[in-house]
mmCIF file of C-alpha atoms in Angstrom:
data_model
loop_
_atom_site.group_PDB
_atom_site.id
_atom_site.type_symbol
_atom_site.label_atom_id
_atom_site.label_comp_id
_atom_site.label_asym_id
_atom_site.label_seq_id
_atom_site.Cartn_x
_atom_site.Cartn_y
_atom_site.Cartn_z
ATOM 1 C CA MET A 750 87.066 72.372 116.471
ATOM 2 C CA THR A 751 89.890 74.728 116.307
ATOM 3 C CA PRO A 752 90.545 75.527 112.677
ATOM 4 C CA GLU A 753 94.073 75.535 111.399
ATOM 5 C CA ILE A 754 95.070 78.961 110.138
ATOM 6 C CA SER A 755 96.831 78.930 106.532
ATOM 7 C CA ASN A 756 100.480 79.527 106.536
ATOM 8 C CA LYS A 757 100.120 82.769 104.939
ATOM 9 C CA MET A 758 97.918 84.459 107.384
ATOM 10 C CA ALA A 759 99.489 82.821 110.468
ATOM 11 C CA SER A 760 102.395 84.522 109.895
ATOM 12 C CA LEU A 761 100.953 87.972 109.885
ATOM 13 C CA HIS A 762 100.314 90.320 112.679
ATOM 14 C CA GLY A 763 97.747 93.120 112.639
ATOM 15 C CA SER A 764 98.571 96.667 111.810
ATOM 16 C CA MET A 765 100.246 98.191 114.875
ATOM 17 C CA ILE A 766 98.332 101.475 113.748
ATOM 18 C CA ARG A 767 95.045 100.017 113.826
ATOM 19 C CA GLU A 768 95.662 98.324 117.343
ATOM 20 C CA LEU A 769 96.872 101.946 118.631
ATOM 21 C CA PHE A 770 93.941 103.411 116.774
ATOM 22 C CA LYS A 771 91.879 101.697 119.420
ATOM 23 C CA LEU A 772 93.465 103.644 122.075
ATOM 24 C CA GLY A 773 92.871 106.907 120.069
ATOM 25 C CA ALA A 774 89.098 106.266 120.705
ATOM 26 C CA ASP A 775 89.536 107.331 124.088
ATOM 27 C CA PRO A 776 88.309 110.791 124.349
ATOM 28 C CA SER A 777 91.008 111.506 127.114
ATOM 29 C CA VAL A 778 93.820 110.853 124.441
ATOM 30 C CA ILE A 779 95.245 113.317 121.999
ATOM 31 C CA SER A 780 95.713 111.282 118.950
ATOM 32 C CA PHE A 781 98.264 111.906 116.415
ATOM 33 C CA GLY A 782 98.374 108.062 115.471
ATOM 34 C CA GLY A 783 95.508 107.620 112.788
ATOM 35 C CA GLY A 784 95.608 108.587 109.322
ATOM 36 C CA ASN A 785 92.040 109.914 108.915
ATOM 37 C CA PRO A 786 91.397 113.006 106.698
ATOM 38 C CA SER A 787 89.931 115.934 108.459
ATOM 39 C CA ALA A 788 86.144 115.489 108.731
ATOM 40 C CA GLU A 789 85.717 119.455 107.882
ATOM 41 C CA THR A 790 86.825 118.565 104.489
ATOM 42 C CA PHE A 791 84.137 116.123 103.871
ATOM 43 C CA PRO A 792 81.376 117.577 101.150
ATOM 44 C CA VAL A 793 78.406 116.208 103.439
ATOM 45 C CA LYS A 794 75.744 118.627 101.887
ATOM 46 C CA GLU A 795 76.591 118.197 98.298
ATOM 47 C CA ILE A 796 76.859 114.024 98.936
ATOM 48 C CA GLU A 797 73.360 114.051 100.556
ATOM 49 C CA GLU A 798 71.967 116.092 97.785
ATOM 50 C CA ILE A 799 73.478 113.867 95.040
ATOM 51 C CA ALA A 800 72.546 110.525 96.836
ATOM 52 C CA ALA A 801 68.945 112.018 97.544
ATOM 53 C CA LYS A 802 68.388 112.765 93.962
ATOM 54 C CA VAL A 803 69.423 109.474 92.327
ATOM 55 C CA LEU A 804 67.617 107.423 95.207
ATOM 56 C CA THR A 805 64.549 109.362 94.230
ATOM 57 C CA ASP A 806 64.729 109.407 90.488
ATOM 58 C CA ASN A 807 66.581 106.391 89.395
ATOM 59 C CA PRO A 808 67.421 104.075 92.556
ATOM 60 C CA VAL A 809 67.987 100.795 90.803
ATOM 61 C CA SER A 810 70.872 102.209 88.741
ATOM 62 C CA VAL A 811 72.893 102.570 91.754
ATOM 63 C CA LEU A 812 71.480 99.527 93.793
ATOM 64 C CA GLN A 813 71.887 96.996 91.218
ATOM 65 C CA TYR A 814 75.196 94.978 90.584
ATOM 66 C CA GLY A 815 77.562 97.181 88.598
ATOM 67 C CA LEU A 816 80.829 96.344 86.357
ATOM 68 C CA THR A 817 83.737 94.666 87.597
ATOM 69 C CA GLU A 818 85.960 97.271 85.945
ATOM 70 C CA GLY A 819 83.868 100.120 87.721
ATOM 71 C CA TYR A 820 81.135 102.688 86.663
ATOM 72 C CA THR A 821 81.686 103.727 83.205
ATOM 73 C CA PRO A 822 80.983 107.427 83.626
ATOM 74 C CA LEU A 823 83.379 107.907 86.329
ATOM 75 C CA ARG A 824 86.139 105.855 84.411
ATOM 76 C CA ASP A 825 85.548 108.187 81.579
ATOM 77 C CA THR A 826 85.673 111.061 83.868
ATOM 78 C CA LEU A 827 89.126 109.908 85.636
ATOM 79 C CA LYS A 828 90.666 109.208 82.347
ATOM 80 C CA LYS A 829 90.056 112.714 80.973
ATOM 81 C CA TYR A 830 91.111 114.097 84.229
ATOM 82 C CA LEU A 831 94.252 112.017 84.360
ATOM 83 C CA ALA A 832 95.268 112.655 80.751
ATOM 84 C CA GLU A 833 94.970 116.505 81.122
ATOM 85 C CA LYS A 834 96.475 116.641 84.603
ATOM 86 C CA GLU A 835 99.034 114.159 84.585
ATOM 87 C CA GLY A 836 99.476 113.479 80.750
ATOM 88 C CA PHE A 837 98.615 109.790 81.035
ATOM 89 C CA ASP A 838 98.261 108.023 77.599
ATOM 90 C CA PHE A 839 94.706 106.056 77.892
ATOM 91 C CA ASN A 840 95.548 104.438 74.153
ATOM 92 C CA LYS A 841 97.985 102.248 75.974
ATOM 93 C CA ASN A 842 96.785 102.278 79.338
ATOM 94 C CA GLU A 843 93.553 101.064 81.235
ATOM 95 C CA LEU A 844 91.727 102.335 84.190
ATOM 96 C CA PHE A 845 89.749 100.130 86.939
ATOM 97 C CA ILE A 846 87.854 101.542 89.881
ATOM 98 C CA VAL A 847 88.785 99.522 93.001
ATOM 99 C CA SER A 848 87.654 99.402 96.467
ATOM 100 C CA GLY A 849 90.022 101.904 98.062
ATOM 101 C CA GLY A 850 93.602 102.430 97.465
ATOM 102 C CA GLN A 851 94.382 99.363 99.542
ATOM 103 C CA GLN A 852 92.708 97.015 96.929
ATOM 104 C CA GLY A 853 94.812 98.528 94.261
ATOM 105 C CA ALA A 854 98.022 96.994 96.147
ATOM 106 C CA ASP A 855 96.177 93.875 96.741
ATOM 107 C CA LEU A 856 95.024 93.275 93.154
ATOM 108 C CA THR A 857 98.709 93.937 92.136
ATOM 109 C CA THR A 858 100.150 91.748 94.172
ATOM 110 C CA LYS A 859 97.661 89.086 93.343
ATOM 111 C CA VAL A 860 98.438 89.267 89.727
ATOM 112 C CA LEU A 861 102.363 89.734 89.650
ATOM 113 C CA VAL A 862 103.665 88.156 92.953
ATOM 114 C CA ASN A 863 104.288 84.354 93.362
ATOM 115 C CA GLU A 864 105.086 83.110 96.886
ATOM 116 C CA GLY A 865 108.725 83.528 97.422
ATOM 117 C CA ASP A 866 109.224 86.645 94.828
ATOM 118 C CA VAL A 867 110.639 89.770 96.352
ATOM 119 C CA VAL A 868 108.763 93.054 96.398
ATOM 120 C CA LEU A 869 111.126 96.121 96.872
ATOM 121 C CA THR A 870 109.589 99.016 99.070
ATOM 122 C CA GLU A 871 110.644 102.422 100.417
ATOM 123 C CA GLU A 872 111.570 101.966 103.854
ATOM 124 C CA PRO A 873 109.514 103.168 105.947
ATOM 125 C CA ALA A 874 106.541 102.673 104.103
ATOM 126 C CA PHE A 875 102.763 102.234 104.393
ATOM 127 C CA VAL A 876 102.168 99.359 106.870
ATOM 128 C CA GLY A 877 99.192 98.403 105.189
ATOM 129 C CA CYS A 878 100.454 97.452 101.916
ATOM 130 C CA LEU A 879 103.397 95.951 103.597
ATOM 131 C CA ASN A 880 100.859 93.427 105.151
ATOM 132 C CA THR A 881 99.206 92.951 101.808
ATOM 133 C CA PHE A 882 102.601 91.947 100.137
ATOM 134 C CA ARG A 883 103.485 89.818 103.225
ATOM 135 C CA SER A 884 99.973 87.977 102.956
ATOM 136 C CA TYR A 885 100.866 86.661 99.292
ATOM 137 C CA GLY A 886 104.333 85.100 100.656
ATOM 138 C CA ALA A 887 106.266 87.823 99.242
ATOM 139 C CA LYS A 888 109.974 88.854 100.590
ATOM 140 C CA LEU A 889 110.075 92.360 101.635
ATOM 141 C CA VAL A 890 113.226 94.182 101.021
ATOM 142 C CA GLY A 891 113.537 97.869 102.344
ATOM 143 C CA ILE A 892 115.206 100.594 100.304
ATOM 144 C CA PRO A 893 116.106 103.488 102.748
ATOM 145 C CA MET A 894 114.585 106.852 102.390
ATOM 146 C CA GLN A 895 116.375 110.325 102.083
ATOM 147 C CA GLN A 896 114.990 113.849 102.627
ATOM 148 C CA ASP A 897 114.536 113.860 98.764
ATOM 149 C CA GLY A 898 113.390 110.617 98.216
ATOM 150 C CA MET A 899 114.205 106.885 98.127
ATOM 151 C CA ASP A 900 117.982 106.136 98.215
ATOM 152 C CA THR A 901 118.591 105.471 94.473
ATOM 153 C CA ALA A 902 122.200 104.197 94.947
ATOM 154 C CA ALA A 903 120.899 101.689 97.578
ATOM 155 C CA LEU A 904 118.115 100.733 95.022
ATOM 156 C CA GLU A 905 120.496 100.133 92.540
ATOM 157 C CA SER A 906 123.182 98.071 94.480
ATOM 158 C CA THR A 907 120.404 96.179 96.166
ATOM 159 C CA LEU A 908 118.870 95.011 92.526
ATOM 160 C CA ALA A 909 122.294 93.984 91.576
ATOM 161 C CA LYS A 910 122.864 92.079 94.625
ATOM 162 C CA LEU A 911 119.423 90.315 94.071
ATOM 163 C CA SER A 912 119.953 89.610 90.557
ATOM 164 C CA GLU A 913 123.405 87.924 91.010
ATOM 165 C CA ALA A 914 121.588 85.754 93.808
ATOM 166 C CA GLY A 915 119.077 84.759 91.372
ATOM 167 C CA GLU A 916 116.171 86.316 93.155
ATOM 168 C CA LYS A 917 113.040 87.188 91.341
ATOM 169 C CA VAL A 918 111.967 90.705 92.196
ATOM 170 C CA ARG A 919 108.544 91.660 90.926
ATOM 171 C CA PHE A 920 107.965 95.180 91.330
ATOM 172 C CA LEU A 921 108.897 98.348 93.408
ATOM 173 C CA TYR A 922 106.410 100.030 95.820
ATOM 174 C CA THR A 923 106.634 103.624 96.251
ATOM 175 C CA ILE A 924 104.447 106.778 97.415
ATOM 176 C CA PRO A 925 106.414 109.673 95.560
ATOM 177 C CA SER A 926 104.280 112.559 96.929
ATOM 178 C CA PHE A 927 104.157 113.155 100.746
ATOM 179 C CA GLN A 928 105.017 109.830 101.517
ATOM 180 C CA ASN A 929 103.270 108.044 104.341
ATOM 181 C CA PRO A 930 104.830 107.852 107.085
ATOM 182 C CA THR A 931 107.617 110.442 106.631
ATOM 183 C CA GLY A 932 105.675 113.236 104.702
ATOM 184 C CA ILE A 933 108.913 113.289 102.042
ATOM 185 C CA THR A 934 108.238 114.059 98.448
ATOM 186 C CA THR A 935 110.460 112.425 96.146
ATOM 187 C CA THR A 936 112.175 114.903 93.561
ATOM 188 C CA GLU A 937 111.604 114.820 89.965
ATOM 189 C CA SER A 938 115.446 113.731 89.153
ATOM 190 C CA LYS A 939 114.912 110.863 91.651
ATOM 191 C CA ARG A 940 111.539 109.973 90.216
ATOM 192 C CA GLN A 941 113.517 109.825 86.887
ATOM 193 C CA GLU A 942 116.230 107.748 88.440
ATOM 194 C CA VAL A 943 113.954 105.370 89.956
ATOM 195 C CA TYR A 944 112.131 104.543 86.767
ATOM 196 C CA ARG A 945 115.542 103.996 84.815
ATOM 197 C CA ILE A 946 116.873 101.767 87.265
ATOM 198 C CA ALA A 947 113.501 99.790 87.435
ATOM 199 C CA LYS A 948 113.777 99.715 83.482
ATOM 200 C CA GLU A 949 117.310 98.721 83.500
ATOM 201 C CA TYR A 950 116.673 95.663 85.808
ATOM 202 C CA ASP A 951 113.114 94.812 84.203
ATOM 203 C CA ILE A 952 110.964 95.346 87.139
ATOM 204 C CA MET A 953 107.458 96.881 87.716
ATOM 205 C CA ILE A 954 106.687 99.823 89.915
ATOM 206 C CA LEU A 955 103.664 100.184 91.794
ATOM 207 C CA GLU A 956 103.227 104.122 92.424
ATOM 208 C CA ASP A 957 100.758 104.884 95.264
ATOM 209 C CA ASN A 958 99.438 108.387 95.082
ATOM 210 C CA PRO A 959 96.761 108.787 97.766
ATOM 211 C CA TYR A 960 97.720 112.380 98.753
ATOM 212 C CA GLY A 961 98.673 113.551 95.413
ATOM 213 C CA GLU A 962 95.745 116.293 95.151
ATOM 214 C CA LEU A 963 96.521 117.555 98.662
ATOM 215 C CA ARG A 964 99.566 119.651 97.763
ATOM 216 C CA PHE A 965 99.589 122.844 100.103
ATOM 217 C CA ALA A 966 103.201 124.079 99.498
ATOM 218 C CA GLY A 967 105.863 123.882 96.741
ATOM 219 C CA LYS A 968 105.434 123.074 93.043
ATOM 220 C CA ASN A 969 103.809 120.007 91.535
ATOM 221 C CA VAL A 970 106.046 117.221 90.666
ATOM 222 C CA PRO A 971 105.150 114.788 87.494
ATOM 223 C CA THR A 972 104.297 111.373 88.545
ATOM 224 C CA ILE A 973 106.556 108.225 87.753
ATOM 225 C CA LYS A 974 103.491 106.972 85.833
ATOM 226 C CA SER A 975 103.705 110.015 83.363
ATOM 227 C CA MET A 976 107.438 109.157 82.669
ATOM 228 C CA ASP A 977 106.321 105.415 81.762
ATOM 229 C CA THR A 978 106.996 104.531 78.105
ATOM 230 C CA ASP A 979 106.878 100.673 78.322
ATOM 231 C CA GLY A 980 104.045 99.994 80.521
ATOM 232 C CA ARG A 981 105.957 99.181 83.640
ATOM 233 C CA VAL A 982 104.047 101.385 86.145
ATOM 234 C CA LEU A 983 100.901 100.634 87.857
ATOM 235 C CA TYR A 984 99.378 103.776 89.580
ATOM 236 C CA CYS A 985 97.002 103.896 92.178
ATOM 237 C CA GLY A 986 94.771 106.931 93.416
ATOM 238 C CA SER A 987 92.126 107.184 95.921
ATOM 239 C CA PHE A 988 89.030 109.128 96.831
ATOM 240 C CA SER A 989 89.467 108.486 100.468
ATOM 241 C CA LYS A 990 91.448 111.515 101.254
ATOM 242 C CA THR A 991 89.537 113.916 98.722
ATOM 243 C CA MET A 992 85.834 112.810 99.425
ATOM 244 C CA ALA A 993 85.391 110.218 102.155
ATOM 245 C CA PRO A 994 87.289 107.183 103.155
ATOM 246 C CA ALA A 995 84.165 105.433 103.991
ATOM 247 C CA PHE A 996 83.276 105.287 100.253
ATOM 248 C CA ARG A 997 86.302 102.832 99.661
ATOM 249 C CA ILE A 998 86.721 104.134 96.133
ATOM 250 C CA GLY A 999 89.932 104.228 94.432
ATOM 251 C CA PHE A 1000 91.416 103.706 90.926
ATOM 252 C CA LEU A 1001 94.125 101.684 89.283
ATOM 253 C CA VAL A 1002 95.910 102.985 86.046
ATOM 254 C CA PHE A 1003 97.790 99.995 84.269
ATOM 255 C CA ASP A 1004 99.100 98.845 80.981
ATOM 256 C CA LYS A 1005 96.410 97.327 78.830
ATOM 257 C CA SER A 1006 98.084 93.851 78.820
ATOM 258 C CA LEU A 1007 97.050 93.637 82.456
ATOM 259 C CA THR A 1008 93.468 94.243 81.827
ATOM 260 C CA SER A 1009 92.271 90.534 81.775
ATOM 261 C CA PRO A 1010 94.229 89.210 84.836
ATOM 262 C CA LEU A 1011 93.293 92.383 86.829
ATOM 263 C CA ASN A 1012 89.689 92.223 85.794
ATOM 264 C CA VAL A 1013 89.414 88.379 86.879
ATOM 265 C CA ALA A 1014 91.456 89.314 90.182
ATOM 266 C CA LYS A 1015 88.964 91.653 91.213
ATOM 267 C CA GLN A 1016 86.083 89.421 90.298
ATOM 268 C CA CYS A 1017 87.534 86.846 92.892
ATOM 269 C CA THR A 1018 87.771 89.259 95.383
ATOM 270 C CA ASP A 1019 84.455 91.570 95.606
ATOM 271 C CA VAL A 1020 82.929 91.261 91.975
ATOM 272 C CA HIS A 1021 82.792 95.279 91.578
ATOM 273 C CA SER A 1022 83.142 98.449 93.788
ATOM 274 C CA ASN A 1023 80.241 100.250 95.526
ATOM 275 C CA VAL A 1024 78.361 101.556 92.705
ATOM 276 C CA LEU A 1025 76.183 104.328 94.562
ATOM 277 C CA PHE A 1026 79.610 106.095 96.097
ATOM 278 C CA GLN A 1027 81.163 105.470 92.551
ATOM 279 C CA TYR A 1028 77.978 107.615 91.240
ATOM 280 C CA ILE A 1029 78.546 110.079 94.141
ATOM 281 C CA CYS A 1030 82.213 110.626 92.914
ATOM 282 C CA ASN A 1031 81.313 111.106 89.437
ATOM 283 C CA GLU A 1032 78.379 113.583 90.208
ATOM 284 C CA TYR A 1033 80.698 115.487 92.259
ATOM 285 C CA MET A 1034 83.821 115.762 89.838
ATOM 286 C CA THR A 1035 81.262 116.765 86.903
ATOM 287 C CA LYS A 1036 78.483 118.952 88.323
ATOM 288 C CA TYR A 1037 80.086 120.561 91.289
ATOM 289 C CA ASP A 1038 83.269 122.656 91.662
ATOM 290 C CA TRP A 1039 85.730 119.748 92.103
ATOM 291 C CA ASN A 1040 88.954 122.287 92.074
ATOM 292 C CA ALA A 1041 87.492 124.633 94.593
ATOM 293 C CA HIS A 1042 86.886 121.531 97.197
ATOM 294 C CA LEU A 1043 90.375 120.288 96.534
ATOM 295 C CA GLU A 1044 91.576 123.840 97.336
ATOM 296 C CA ASN A 1045 89.621 123.927 100.646
ATOM 297 C CA SER A 1046 90.847 120.550 101.662
ATOM 298 C CA ARG A 1047 94.558 122.103 101.012
ATOM 299 C CA LYS A 1048 93.715 125.278 103.006
ATOM 300 C CA VAL A 1049 92.632 122.974 105.752
ATOM 301 C CA TYR A 1050 95.917 121.051 105.834
ATOM 302 C CA ARG A 1051 98.263 123.839 105.249
ATOM 303 C CA HIS A 1052 96.930 125.413 108.389
ATOM 304 C CA LYS A 1053 97.194 122.205 110.395
ATOM 305 C CA ALA A 1054 100.416 121.220 109.307
ATOM 306 C CA SER A 1055 101.844 124.811 109.815
ATOM 307 C CA LEU A 1056 100.462 124.834 113.553
ATOM 308 C CA MET A 1057 102.046 121.510 114.232
ATOM 309 C CA LEU A 1058 105.566 122.300 112.499
ATOM 310 C CA GLU A 1059 105.669 125.481 114.454
ATOM 311 C CA ASN A 1060 104.851 123.989 117.612
ATOM 312 C CA MET A 1061 107.313 121.224 117.149
ATOM 313 C CA LYS A 1062 110.146 123.657 116.421
ATOM 314 C CA LEU A 1063 109.199 125.662 119.745
ATOM 315 C CA HIS A 1064 108.739 122.576 122.090
ATOM 316 C CA PHE A 1065 110.841 119.567 120.814
ATOM 317 C CA HIS A 1066 114.533 118.997 121.789
ATOM 318 C CA PRO A 1067 116.835 120.526 119.218
ATOM 319 C CA ASP A 1068 118.334 116.957 118.666
ATOM 320 C CA VAL A 1069 114.997 115.669 117.269
ATOM 321 C CA THR A 1070 114.942 116.163 113.721
ATOM 322 C CA PHE A 1071 112.036 116.343 111.215
ATOM 323 C CA GLY A 1072 111.182 117.764 107.717
ATOM 324 C CA SER A 1073 108.541 120.175 106.526
ATOM 325 C CA PRO A 1074 106.251 118.205 104.295
ATOM 326 C CA GLU A 1075 104.665 119.895 101.384
ATOM 327 C CA GLY A 1076 101.257 117.998 101.277
ATOM 328 C CA GLY A 1077 99.368 115.136 102.771
ATOM 329 C CA LEU A 1078 98.622 114.281 106.244
ATOM 330 C CA PHE A 1079 101.753 113.205 107.956
ATOM 331 C CA VAL A 1080 105.025 114.323 109.328
ATOM 332 C CA MET A 1081 107.877 112.120 110.871
ATOM 333 C CA ALA A 1082 110.077 112.840 113.783
ATOM 334 C CA PHE A 1083 113.379 111.377 114.749
ATOM 335 C CA LEU A 1084 115.135 110.912 118.069
ATOM 336 C CA PRO A 1085 118.721 111.004 118.069
ATOM 337 C CA GLY A 1086 120.486 107.888 116.254
ATOM 338 C CA GLY A 1087 120.631 104.697 117.881
ATOM 339 C CA MET A 1088 117.495 105.156 119.831
ATOM 340 C CA ASP A 1089 114.452 102.972 119.744
ATOM 341 C CA SER A 1090 111.124 105.050 119.578
ATOM 342 C CA TYR A 1091 109.055 102.294 120.491
ATOM 343 C CA PRO A 1092 109.569 102.945 124.259
ATOM 344 C CA PHE A 1093 109.055 106.564 123.658
ATOM 345 C CA VAL A 1094 105.891 105.834 121.970
ATOM 346 C CA ARG A 1095 104.616 103.990 124.964
ATOM 347 C CA GLU A 1096 105.505 106.473 127.379
ATOM 348 C CA ALA A 1097 103.971 109.172 125.380
ATOM 349 C CA ILE A 1098 100.624 107.059 125.330
ATOM 350 C CA ASN A 1099 101.032 106.849 129.075
ATOM 351 C CA ARG A 1100 100.687 110.666 129.201
ATOM 352 C CA GLY A 1101 97.766 110.934 127.221
ATOM 353 C CA VAL A 1102 99.587 111.267 123.467
ATOM 354 C CA LEU A 1103 99.376 108.869 120.688
ATOM 355 C CA CYS A 1104 101.639 108.600 117.726
ATOM 356 C CA VAL A 1105 103.246 105.602 116.049
ATOM 357 C CA PRO A 1106 106.521 104.121 116.319
ATOM 358 C CA GLY A 1107 108.484 103.879 113.020
ATOM 359 C CA SER A 1108 109.280 100.216 113.535
ATOM 360 C CA ALA A 1109 105.403 99.918 112.268
ATOM 361 C CA PHE A 1110 106.612 100.930 108.852
ATOM 362 C CA LEU A 1111 109.677 98.458 108.318
ATOM 363 C CA ALA A 1112 110.245 95.683 105.887
ATOM 364 C CA ASP A 1113 111.436 93.641 108.596
ATOM 365 C CA PRO A 1114 108.730 93.964 111.518
ATOM 366 C CA ALA A 1115 111.331 92.735 114.053
ATOM 367 C CA GLY A 1116 113.170 95.883 113.212
ATOM 368 C CA HIS A 1117 113.906 99.072 115.155
ATOM 369 C CA SER A 1118 113.517 102.609 114.218
ATOM 370 C CA ASN A 1119 114.412 106.286 115.957
ATOM 371 C CA GLY A 1120 111.285 107.685 114.094
ATOM 372 C CA PHE A 1121 107.770 108.343 115.171
ATOM 373 C CA ARG A 1122 104.967 109.385 112.874
ATOM 374 C CA LEU A 1123 102.410 112.405 113.715
ATOM 375 C CA ASN A 1124 99.369 112.899 111.855
ATOM 376 C CA TYR A 1125 98.194 116.528 111.950
ATOM 377 C CA SER A 1126 94.959 116.064 109.736
ATOM 378 C CA SER A 1127 92.460 114.717 112.274
ATOM 379 C CA PRO A 1128 93.001 116.672 115.812
ATOM 380 C CA THR A 1129 91.852 120.041 116.405
ATOM 381 C CA ASP A 1130 94.471 123.004 116.851
ATOM 382 C CA GLU A 1131 93.901 122.966 120.386
ATOM 383 C CA LYS A 1132 95.028 119.314 120.709
ATOM 384 C CA ILE A 1133 97.650 119.899 118.241
ATOM 385 C CA VAL A 1134 99.049 122.569 120.592
ATOM 386 C CA LYS A 1135 98.667 120.664 123.778
ATOM 387 C CA GLY A 1136 99.772 117.236 122.129
ATOM 388 C CA ILE A 1137 103.151 118.664 120.913
ATOM 389 C CA GLU A 1138 103.749 120.371 124.181
ATOM 390 C CA ILE A 1139 103.469 117.262 126.118
ATOM 391 C CA LEU A 1140 105.685 115.346 123.486
ATOM 392 C CA GLY A 1141 108.307 118.056 123.396
ATOM 393 C CA LYS A 1142 108.648 117.976 127.185
ATOM 394 C CA LEU A 1143 108.865 114.141 126.840
ATOM 395 C CA THR A 1144 111.714 114.702 123.981
ATOM 396 C CA TYR A 1145 113.615 116.685 126.743
ATOM 397 C CA GLU A 1146 113.179 114.058 129.248
ATOM 398 C CA TRP A 1147 113.995 111.187 127.118
ATOM 399 C CA ILE A 1148 117.019 112.325 125.587
ATOM 400 C CA GLU A 1149 118.747 113.481 128.674
ATOM 401 C CA LYS A 1150 117.784 110.362 130.366
ATOM 402 C CA HIS A 1151 118.950 108.357 127.593
#
């Protein structure tokens, strides 16, 4: 028997990044393609200590079923932390633990989006969430990115056109800090403008902030959620980049009116997130030096980003443009306008260097982009230097040839 695949899944294609990631497993390939945090930032010794103690003293507490909304001590710790650091009001908001930031996007879409509804997204944007939105039958509409964040004029004109056409826009997806894939940080004034526009057109915002704790340059910028006065912003965070991605522990902050539907949606998906890893996260945040751990991670990424950017400036063709990320794991470079980066990336792979074409991050998967994303968190210093030198030589050959 050949099973018939549902319409929703038949139209989806696997993430280009995940497919390219398989090529990056080849030890002879220098991979700038993944989004892995640096393994040297994992607090392995502390994780071992915490796990060993609880599995010796009280194993049932972390091996039995848990609450759908999350391990209560971790929820309380995060509420206190986010109230102090970001100014979130938990008299009006609730917080659930989710199985990685990706599930935060999935549950948001499951609860808010009907098939055929529009989801607005920065363009380019994180492909994992784009595929989540597609899986629920959403129509994706991209809003171009500028060097200081989303093009808010384009956002407003797009919403006006969609409203006139009678389209139902459910929410806007944004990564305002150290955006994946561009590395861009949205300015405070633009965040305020995004919120104003969302309020004017009465749409929700999904603010994804997996890299927010990894600022290694510049000044902190208030979250959009901290500006939220009417419960329209859902805020998603993650321990994947600050503890370990295998934990699959994230959190979702939202207006209390969404508590019941999000609870039911999560019960239908996985019942609850991993209790042992929730316990480890809470113990680490409350009994170890969380801030020192974050600062060590920032130090690692500050060095790696600086090394990559210095070598890009040294080796890339002057017509290749790129920004200077203030945090996170990525920088995006752009070939001259009109060029398609996909064949460039394929040739780079032939030469032993893996990066990701910008087309992987578009609302329209058939679109073209002149950008290519580079990850600096995973490769060693030696591989960063060697890989950028190879890419740099290719940029000169490519631009002169094309």
